Amino acid sequence: MLDYVNDKIQDETRQGEAYAPFAGDPTVYKKRFYIESYGCQMNFADSEIVASILHKEGFGATRNVEEADLIFINTCSIREKAEQTVRKRLTEFRKLKEQKKGMLVGVLGCMAERLKAKFLEEEKLVDMVVGPDAYRTLPGLVEEAEGGQKAVNVLLSREETYADISPVRLDSNGITAFVSIMRGCNNMCSFCVVPFTRGRERSRDAESIISECRDLFEKGYKEVTLLGQNVDSYYFIDEQNDEAVTFARLLERVALISPLLRVRFSTSHPKDITDEVLFTMAKYENICKYIHLPVQSGSTRILQLMNRTYTREWYKAKVDRIRQVMPDCGISSDIIAGFCTEEEADHHDTLSIMEYSRYDFSYMFFYSERPGTLAQRRYEDDIDEDVKKRRLQEIVAMQNRLSQESNRRDLGKKFIVLIEGDSKKNAAEWKGRNSQNKVIVFPKETYNVGKGDYVEVEVVSCTQATLLGKIVNK
Ligand code: 5AD
Ligand code: SF4
């Protein structure tokens, strides 16, 4: 149960996902690569950039690890468990390598910087170690590794955004896509390793974002999710149009591509999401009414230790404001149980802020100390594991209740749903999402609609995780 919760990092169904090659691709490749991704959506988007860079160099993707000449694992460092999973996979790959001469293994992403020496020298697990800002150098590094050298580049950059690289969408439903709009993070939340693994925050050229989104729409995509660790601090000086592009303005420009293109975004830091963003969301029907607004803790004292820079009251006022501007807006959260010095009273503050905010769902974790973070340097990880887990369980129980209540409130309501494909369980049913990001499953019946179409669905029943509906209008 707890494992399930912890595995739910960003999308538990995608952890360890490998990319599929293009269907019917006639190209003859000099080598095949296999890439497996862990962690957040940013990492999955990065794997698509890596695929694009390798592709240009004449490498083709394969989903079959045994067929691969190059194996990449795009790693996550956010919690200890994520790192353990990667280590386990690397030992499995080492066995494969012993059987296939010339096969090379590379570690990409957030674990690269921290563990480069260990992976390469001490454990001799891998041939290449490449940090998140060094993917352009991959082809050269592959060559070095082929020549028998240990190939490493973990330099972080202040500029790299891969703006000009158009990602290869290898494992896509053809309807929804992720678009990176910035990289890194400047926030220094005390528990978080991201500022160290992904570096300083930088925003990607606005024009390149808009043209990538337009291109996706022209290829039949109907939804883009703009990605960044902290999207609300997006800021780009567009010299061409002599304009300072804020996140609100970027959202608007993407929304204007077509009313048929839905726009989502993630993640918002509560301190940065502005009224301007909320009003822009309210103004455009195709900007989805859904905000991922991680609270982390409901206790002002703990929030201060976490360096989140807001108080409990301030967060509650932000939730009020969102509901005032968009009464139908979905809100979700990230929550950490058992941060350093957390007492029962702090934990109860977390439970009560969850109830106050009426989250539709949350990603819930117990605190895992990460090397090099402010918290690791300043505070003792002093909450017993069984206390952390018990508190986490109470948080999960609270969220289950809130999700159930939120779904019940939707009974009888009608929503515009974008069809993403067949439901997993039943090919006679469609699966899609409403603007609030809730999954809705409904019978296909005899309607002449398909993947990528919008339909109006009435909610007739629900489980804790899913709404069940019926098409009322196509
Ligand atoms: N321990 C537990 N959870 C963490 N997160 C980030 N760092 C840690 C950590 N050291 C969680 C936060 C963040 C989400 C992506 O992961 O809730 O919002
Ligand atoms: Fe980590 Fe905080 Fe930045 Fe999110 S906002 S990536 S939690 S430092």
XYZ file of C-alpha atoms and ligand atoms in Angstrom:
500
model
C 0.000 0.000 0.000
C 2.672 2.480 1.007
C 4.815 1.317 -1.834
C 1.982 2.001 -4.186
C 1.715 5.523 -2.905
C 5.396 6.109 -3.250
C 5.511 4.656 -6.693
C 2.877 7.075 -7.758
C 5.622 9.665 -8.307
C 4.179 11.466 -11.290
C 2.463 8.789 -13.272
C 2.949 5.325 -11.861
C 1.892 3.678 -15.084
C 4.837 5.230 -16.932
C 7.728 4.480 -14.568
C 10.341 2.456 -16.397
C 8.549 2.922 -19.692
C 10.555 2.184 -22.800
C 10.007 3.959 -26.067
C 8.423 2.265 -29.019
C 9.990 2.659 -32.443
C 7.990 4.400 -35.131
C 5.450 2.086 -36.663
C 6.508 0.991 -40.141
C 9.693 3.080 -40.135
C 11.600 1.984 -43.267
C 14.942 3.595 -42.310
C 17.952 1.350 -41.908
C 19.805 2.383 -38.762
C 23.442 1.929 -37.951
C 22.592 1.159 -34.334
C 19.575 0.664 -32.097
C 19.010 2.398 -28.798
C 16.719 1.519 -25.944
C 15.718 4.188 -23.434
C 13.887 3.717 -20.180
C 12.632 6.642 -18.104
C 11.940 7.252 -14.445
C 10.690 10.154 -12.389
C 8.770 13.245 -13.382
C 7.210 14.343 -16.670
C 10.237 16.551 -17.337
C 12.381 13.447 -17.491
C 10.004 11.775 -19.931
C 10.061 14.895 -22.092
C 13.878 14.888 -21.927
C 13.969 11.306 -23.194
C 12.146 12.531 -26.278
C 14.867 15.141 -26.810
C 17.530 12.466 -26.395
C 15.698 10.282 -28.916
C 15.649 13.184 -31.351
C 19.392 13.828 -30.984
C 20.233 10.138 -31.429
C 17.872 9.811 -34.330
C 19.616 12.575 -36.240
C 22.856 10.631 -35.808
C 21.382 7.543 -37.450
C 20.320 5.620 -34.371
C 16.884 3.989 -34.280
C 14.764 3.279 -31.227
C 13.807 -0.181 -30.088
C 11.515 -1.356 -27.349
C 13.333 -4.639 -27.097
C 16.300 -4.217 -24.789
C 17.985 -7.368 -26.089
C 18.068 -5.980 -29.604
C 19.726 -2.730 -28.475
C 23.325 -1.666 -29.004
C 22.889 1.266 -26.638
C 20.876 1.164 -23.443
C 19.988 4.414 -21.719
C 18.294 4.867 -18.426
C 16.971 8.325 -17.678
C 17.135 8.580 -13.921
C 15.476 10.383 -11.037
C 17.014 11.369 -7.708
C 14.071 12.902 -5.958
C 13.641 10.157 -3.384
C 15.906 7.354 -2.288
C 13.537 4.711 -3.587
C 13.755 6.053 -7.140
C 17.533 5.684 -6.983
C 17.278 2.131 -5.681
C 15.061 1.115 -8.593
C 17.615 2.459 -11.059
C 20.483 0.589 -9.391
C 18.533 -2.640 -9.658
C 17.934 -2.070 -13.360
C 21.596 -1.288 -13.945
C 22.656 -4.620 -12.475
C 20.197 -6.329 -14.805
C 21.662 -4.439 -17.758
C 25.165 -5.445 -16.714
C 24.146 -9.092 -17.108
C 22.831 -8.381 -20.589
C 26.056 -6.613 -21.451
C 28.052 -9.669 -20.507
C 26.100 -11.629 -23.084
C 26.298 -9.104 -25.893
C 29.670 -7.783 -26.894
C 29.793 -4.107 -27.774
C 26.585 -3.220 -25.954
C 26.943 0.112 -24.126
C 24.998 1.332 -21.112
C 24.474 4.985 -20.266
C 23.004 6.765 -17.272
C 21.185 9.987 -18.082
C 19.404 12.578 -15.986
C 19.351 13.518 -12.355
C 21.467 10.728 -10.853
C 24.304 11.424 -13.275
C 26.069 14.210 -11.442
C 25.790 12.717 -7.989
C 26.810 9.197 -8.808
C 29.137 9.524 -11.775
C 32.224 8.335 -9.930
C 30.423 5.485 -8.260
C 28.802 4.207 -11.448
C 31.869 4.501 -13.622
C 34.793 3.751 -11.412
C 33.741 1.927 -8.282
C 30.932 -0.264 -9.494
C 31.837 -0.283 -13.180
C 28.147 -0.478 -13.956
C 28.031 1.825 -16.944
C 29.985 3.227 -19.901
C 28.425 6.684 -20.172
C 27.147 9.207 -17.660
C 25.345 12.208 -19.095
C 23.685 14.990 -17.105
C 20.420 16.728 -18.104
C 22.134 19.686 -19.782
C 24.637 17.646 -21.797
C 22.449 15.675 -24.200
C 23.744 17.499 -27.254
C 27.124 15.903 -26.614
C 25.662 12.382 -26.588
C 26.752 11.367 -30.110
C 30.371 12.270 -29.279
C 30.148 10.493 -25.956
C 28.825 7.357 -27.634
C 31.845 7.449 -29.933
C 34.192 7.824 -26.977
C 32.551 4.923 -25.205
C 32.785 2.808 -28.335
C 36.503 3.505 -28.301
C 36.670 2.025 -24.819
C 36.829 5.264 -22.845
C 34.528 6.143 -19.992
C 32.402 8.942 -21.380
C 31.173 11.582 -18.962
C 29.522 14.960 -19.260
C 27.575 16.188 -16.297
C 28.124 19.911 -16.753
C 25.098 22.011 -15.934
C 24.378 25.010 -18.063
C 22.803 28.413 -17.489
C 21.481 28.587 -21.045
C 20.633 25.164 -22.412
C 16.901 24.750 -23.122
C 17.089 22.503 -26.204
C 14.800 25.103 -27.768
C 15.658 24.193 -31.343
C 15.355 20.439 -30.925
C 12.016 19.109 -31.862
C 11.376 16.070 -29.691
C 10.611 12.700 -31.241
C 7.268 11.575 -29.839
C 8.008 7.909 -29.728
C 5.489 6.558 -27.326
C 2.575 8.816 -27.777
C -1.161 8.387 -28.118
C -0.990 11.034 -30.861
C -3.442 13.240 -28.957
C -1.675 14.608 -25.874
C 1.922 15.804 -25.655
C 4.273 17.420 -23.153
C 6.224 20.525 -24.076
C 9.103 21.742 -21.904
C 9.027 25.492 -21.409
C 11.838 25.879 -18.925
C 14.528 23.919 -17.146
C 16.037 23.863 -13.675
C 14.770 25.504 -10.523
C 15.905 28.438 -8.376
C 13.623 27.841 -5.443
C 15.791 25.885 -3.049
C 13.034 24.144 -1.151
C 15.130 22.634 1.612
C 14.076 18.990 0.994
C 14.643 19.067 -2.747
C 17.589 17.882 -4.780
C 16.328 19.311 -8.092
C 18.196 22.651 -7.954
C 21.398 20.594 -7.655
C 20.640 17.941 -10.262
C 18.980 20.152 -12.876
C 20.664 23.462 -12.201
C 19.567 27.061 -12.470
C 16.219 28.038 -13.829
C 16.041 29.195 -17.447
C 13.116 29.841 -19.765
C 12.922 28.551 -23.291
C 12.456 30.876 -26.272
C 8.727 31.674 -26.490
C 8.585 31.453 -30.285
C 10.079 27.955 -30.245
C 7.461 26.833 -27.714
C 4.633 28.246 -29.765
C 5.879 26.762 -32.996
C 6.313 23.347 -31.349
C 2.721 23.518 -30.054
C 1.416 24.671 -33.434
C 3.267 21.876 -35.142
C 1.770 19.336 -32.730
C -1.708 20.668 -33.437
C -1.117 20.439 -37.167
C -0.085 16.813 -36.686
C -3.410 16.048 -34.998
C -2.544 16.553 -31.337
C -5.343 18.087 -29.275
C -3.700 18.780 -25.960
C -0.351 20.168 -24.842
C 0.949 20.271 -21.281
C 3.502 23.018 -20.709
C 6.149 21.661 -18.377
C 8.565 23.170 -15.911
C 9.536 22.768 -12.255
C 7.957 26.129 -11.621
C 6.071 27.301 -14.702
C 4.723 30.486 -13.155
C 8.166 32.002 -13.042
C 8.533 31.617 -16.815
C 9.950 34.846 -18.269
C 11.369 35.453 -21.684
C 12.300 38.613 -23.525
C 11.011 38.164 -27.038
C 13.203 40.583 -28.982
C 11.501 39.812 -32.284
C 8.146 41.081 -31.032
C 9.638 43.468 -28.481
C 7.689 41.844 -25.682
C 8.387 40.484 -22.194
C 6.617 37.144 -22.166
C 5.300 36.159 -18.749
C 3.747 32.761 -18.105
C 0.252 34.245 -18.428
C 1.137 35.705 -21.803
C 2.695 32.440 -22.968
C -0.424 30.536 -21.944
C -2.536 32.980 -23.889
C -0.382 32.686 -26.992
C -0.553 28.888 -26.901
C -4.307 28.998 -26.298
C -4.735 31.239 -29.343
C -3.238 28.597 -31.667
C -6.695 27.018 -31.896
C -9.743 26.696 -29.665
C -9.516 22.965 -30.418
C -6.095 22.692 -28.771
C -6.340 22.192 -25.027
C -3.608 23.697 -22.885
C -2.481 22.384 -19.502
C 0.547 23.204 -17.387
C 2.522 21.854 -14.465
C 3.873 22.590 -11.858
C 2.780 25.792 -10.138
C 4.514 27.087 -7.043
C 1.833 28.696 -4.839
C 4.053 31.735 -4.289
C 4.291 32.484 -8.018
C 0.883 31.838 -9.540
C -0.552 35.273 -10.222
C -4.006 36.746 -10.760
C -2.901 37.405 -14.316
C -2.522 33.622 -14.828
C -5.884 32.919 -13.172
C -7.667 35.510 -15.311
C -6.039 34.169 -18.467
C -7.185 30.660 -17.541
C -10.711 31.917 -16.941
C -10.750 33.834 -20.215
C -9.985 30.907 -22.528
C -12.214 27.853 -22.639
C -9.346 25.735 -23.996
C -7.021 26.452 -21.057
C -7.866 23.589 -18.742
C -9.355 24.440 -15.377
C -6.886 22.505 -13.351
C -3.954 23.572 -11.168
C -1.353 21.364 -9.561
C -0.525 23.452 -6.504
C 1.796 21.501 -4.192
C 1.324 22.484 -0.554
C 3.966 20.072 0.877
C 2.810 20.741 4.453
C -0.058 22.522 6.178
C 2.033 23.803 9.066
C 3.498 27.288 8.825
C 6.441 26.265 10.998
C 7.284 23.300 8.744
C 6.725 25.358 5.598
C 9.301 27.777 6.896
C 11.817 24.984 7.497
C 11.054 23.735 4.005
C 11.814 27.218 2.654
C 8.516 27.303 0.771
C 8.183 31.057 1.446
C 4.430 31.011 2.170
C 2.372 30.404 5.284
C -0.650 28.200 5.853
C -2.929 31.254 5.704
C -1.325 32.534 2.531
C -1.821 29.165 0.825
C -5.466 28.999 1.914
C -6.024 32.486 0.524
C -4.546 31.321 -2.801
C -6.980 28.399 -2.901
C -9.835 30.839 -2.116
C -8.706 33.095 -4.911
C -8.585 30.248 -7.442
C -12.090 29.158 -6.484
C -13.324 32.743 -6.645
C -11.984 33.291 -10.163
C -12.796 29.753 -11.406
C -15.380 27.996 -9.240
C -15.053 24.828 -11.324
C -11.238 24.580 -11.159
C -9.671 21.255 -10.142
C -6.792 21.474 -7.660
C -4.246 18.797 -6.784
C -1.221 18.738 -4.509
C 2.057 17.154 -3.444
C 2.399 16.384 0.242
C 5.357 15.273 2.322
C 4.805 13.430 5.613
C 7.370 13.423 8.397
C 9.677 16.286 7.465
C 12.364 17.104 10.047
C 10.921 18.077 13.466
C 7.318 17.488 12.371
C 5.035 17.036 15.362
C 1.524 15.588 15.580
C 0.112 19.121 15.578
C 1.957 19.943 12.326
C 0.684 16.707 10.793
C -2.868 17.639 11.754
C -2.343 21.006 10.091
C -1.512 19.087 6.912
C -4.666 16.972 7.178
C -6.803 20.032 7.778
C -5.338 22.066 4.910
C -6.063 19.118 2.619
C -9.649 19.177 3.746
C -9.814 22.941 3.342
C -8.381 22.794 -0.176
C -10.583 19.850 -1.208
C -7.884 18.369 -3.426
C -9.146 16.195 -6.258
C -6.017 14.127 -5.866
C -2.514 14.323 -4.434
C 0.905 12.808 -4.809
C 1.907 11.797 -1.311
C 5.345 10.901 -0.002
C 7.163 10.441 3.230
C 10.254 12.545 3.665
C 13.404 11.023 2.246
C 16.616 12.861 3.068
C 18.632 13.706 -0.026
C 22.382 14.274 0.039
C 23.495 17.855 -0.470
C 20.115 19.483 0.148
C 19.653 22.343 2.604
C 17.614 20.098 4.905
C 20.317 17.458 4.962
C 22.899 20.061 5.913
C 20.806 21.942 8.426
C 18.316 19.606 10.086
C 18.249 16.149 11.518
C 16.015 13.594 9.780
C 14.514 12.870 13.191
C 11.098 11.339 12.546
C 11.010 7.558 12.945
C 10.173 5.652 9.816
C 7.094 4.031 11.361
C 5.783 7.455 12.404
C 6.409 8.817 8.885
C 4.577 5.867 7.385
C 1.660 6.075 9.774
C 1.256 9.795 9.046
C 1.514 9.121 5.345
C -1.185 6.503 5.669
C -3.456 9.034 7.374
C -2.754 11.518 4.605
C -3.585 8.864 1.998
C -6.815 7.992 3.806
C -7.762 11.672 3.877
C -7.024 12.037 0.165
C -9.040 8.911 -0.660
C -11.996 10.424 1.116
C -11.540 13.792 -0.619
C -11.201 12.166 -4.060
C -14.320 10.137 -3.442
C -16.233 13.251 -2.339
C -14.932 15.241 -5.274
C -16.092 12.545 -7.696
C -19.489 12.339 -6.015
C -19.924 16.078 -6.477
C -19.571 15.480 -10.222
C -22.436 12.989 -10.449
C -25.060 14.271 -12.872
C -22.727 16.981 -14.259
C -21.899 17.226 -17.959
C -18.331 17.698 -19.165
C -16.577 18.154 -22.473
C -14.214 15.198 -22.715
C -11.274 14.769 -25.061
C -11.138 11.115 -26.135
C -7.612 9.743 -25.631
C -8.286 6.148 -26.680
C -9.885 2.892 -25.606
C -10.365 2.348 -21.909
C -7.750 -0.069 -20.580
C -10.257 -2.588 -19.352
C -12.821 -2.617 -22.109
C -12.425 -1.912 -25.831
C -16.146 -1.100 -26.014
C -15.458 1.985 -23.882
C -13.596 5.234 -24.458
C -11.259 6.869 -21.993
C -10.713 10.618 -21.858
C -10.334 13.532 -19.492
C -12.364 16.583 -18.676
C -10.948 20.061 -18.312
C -10.344 19.413 -14.583
C -8.020 16.527 -15.508
C -10.340 13.808 -14.240
C -10.403 10.552 -16.152
C -13.840 9.650 -17.505
C -14.688 6.262 -18.995
C -17.837 5.820 -21.061
C -19.394 3.340 -23.527
C -18.709 3.953 -27.210
C -22.298 3.013 -28.102
C -22.964 3.635 -31.780
C -21.676 7.210 -31.924
C -19.363 7.942 -34.801
C -16.552 9.492 -32.742
C -12.942 8.537 -32.116
C -9.606 9.323 -30.551
C -8.969 13.063 -30.574
C -12.642 14.036 -30.698
C -14.420 16.112 -28.092
C -17.702 14.756 -26.760
C -20.086 15.875 -24.058
C -20.403 13.253 -21.353
C -22.748 13.089 -18.391
C -21.336 11.509 -15.245
C -23.552 8.632 -14.112
C -21.422 6.964 -11.469
C -17.906 6.950 -10.076
C -15.183 5.084 -8.272
C -12.596 6.816 -6.120
C -10.268 7.207 -9.111
C -12.529 7.403 -12.157
C -15.752 8.944 -13.326
C -18.077 6.761 -15.376
C -20.306 8.467 -17.890
C -22.504 8.420 -20.923
C -22.232 10.436 -24.116
C -24.992 13.037 -24.300
C -23.734 15.070 -27.220
C -21.039 14.620 -29.789
N 11.342 13.540 0.138
C 10.056 13.291 -0.139
N 9.381 13.894 -1.133
C 10.045 14.790 -1.876
N 9.652 15.554 -2.926
C 10.708 16.275 -3.346
N 11.784 16.003 -2.592
C 11.397 15.088 -1.667
C 12.052 14.428 -0.599
N 13.336 14.667 -0.319
C 8.294 15.573 -3.434
C 7.676 16.957 -3.296
C 7.688 17.476 -4.702
C 7.494 16.202 -5.493
C 7.849 16.285 -6.928
O 8.305 15.266 -4.822
O 6.364 16.808 -2.808
O 6.683 18.415 -4.969
Fe 12.196 21.178 -5.855
Fe 10.912 23.275 -4.747
Fe 12.063 23.516 -7.185
Fe 9.881 21.989 -6.912
S 9.980 24.218 -6.549
S 11.759 21.443 -8.028
S 10.143 21.132 -4.855
S 13.128 23.167 -5.240
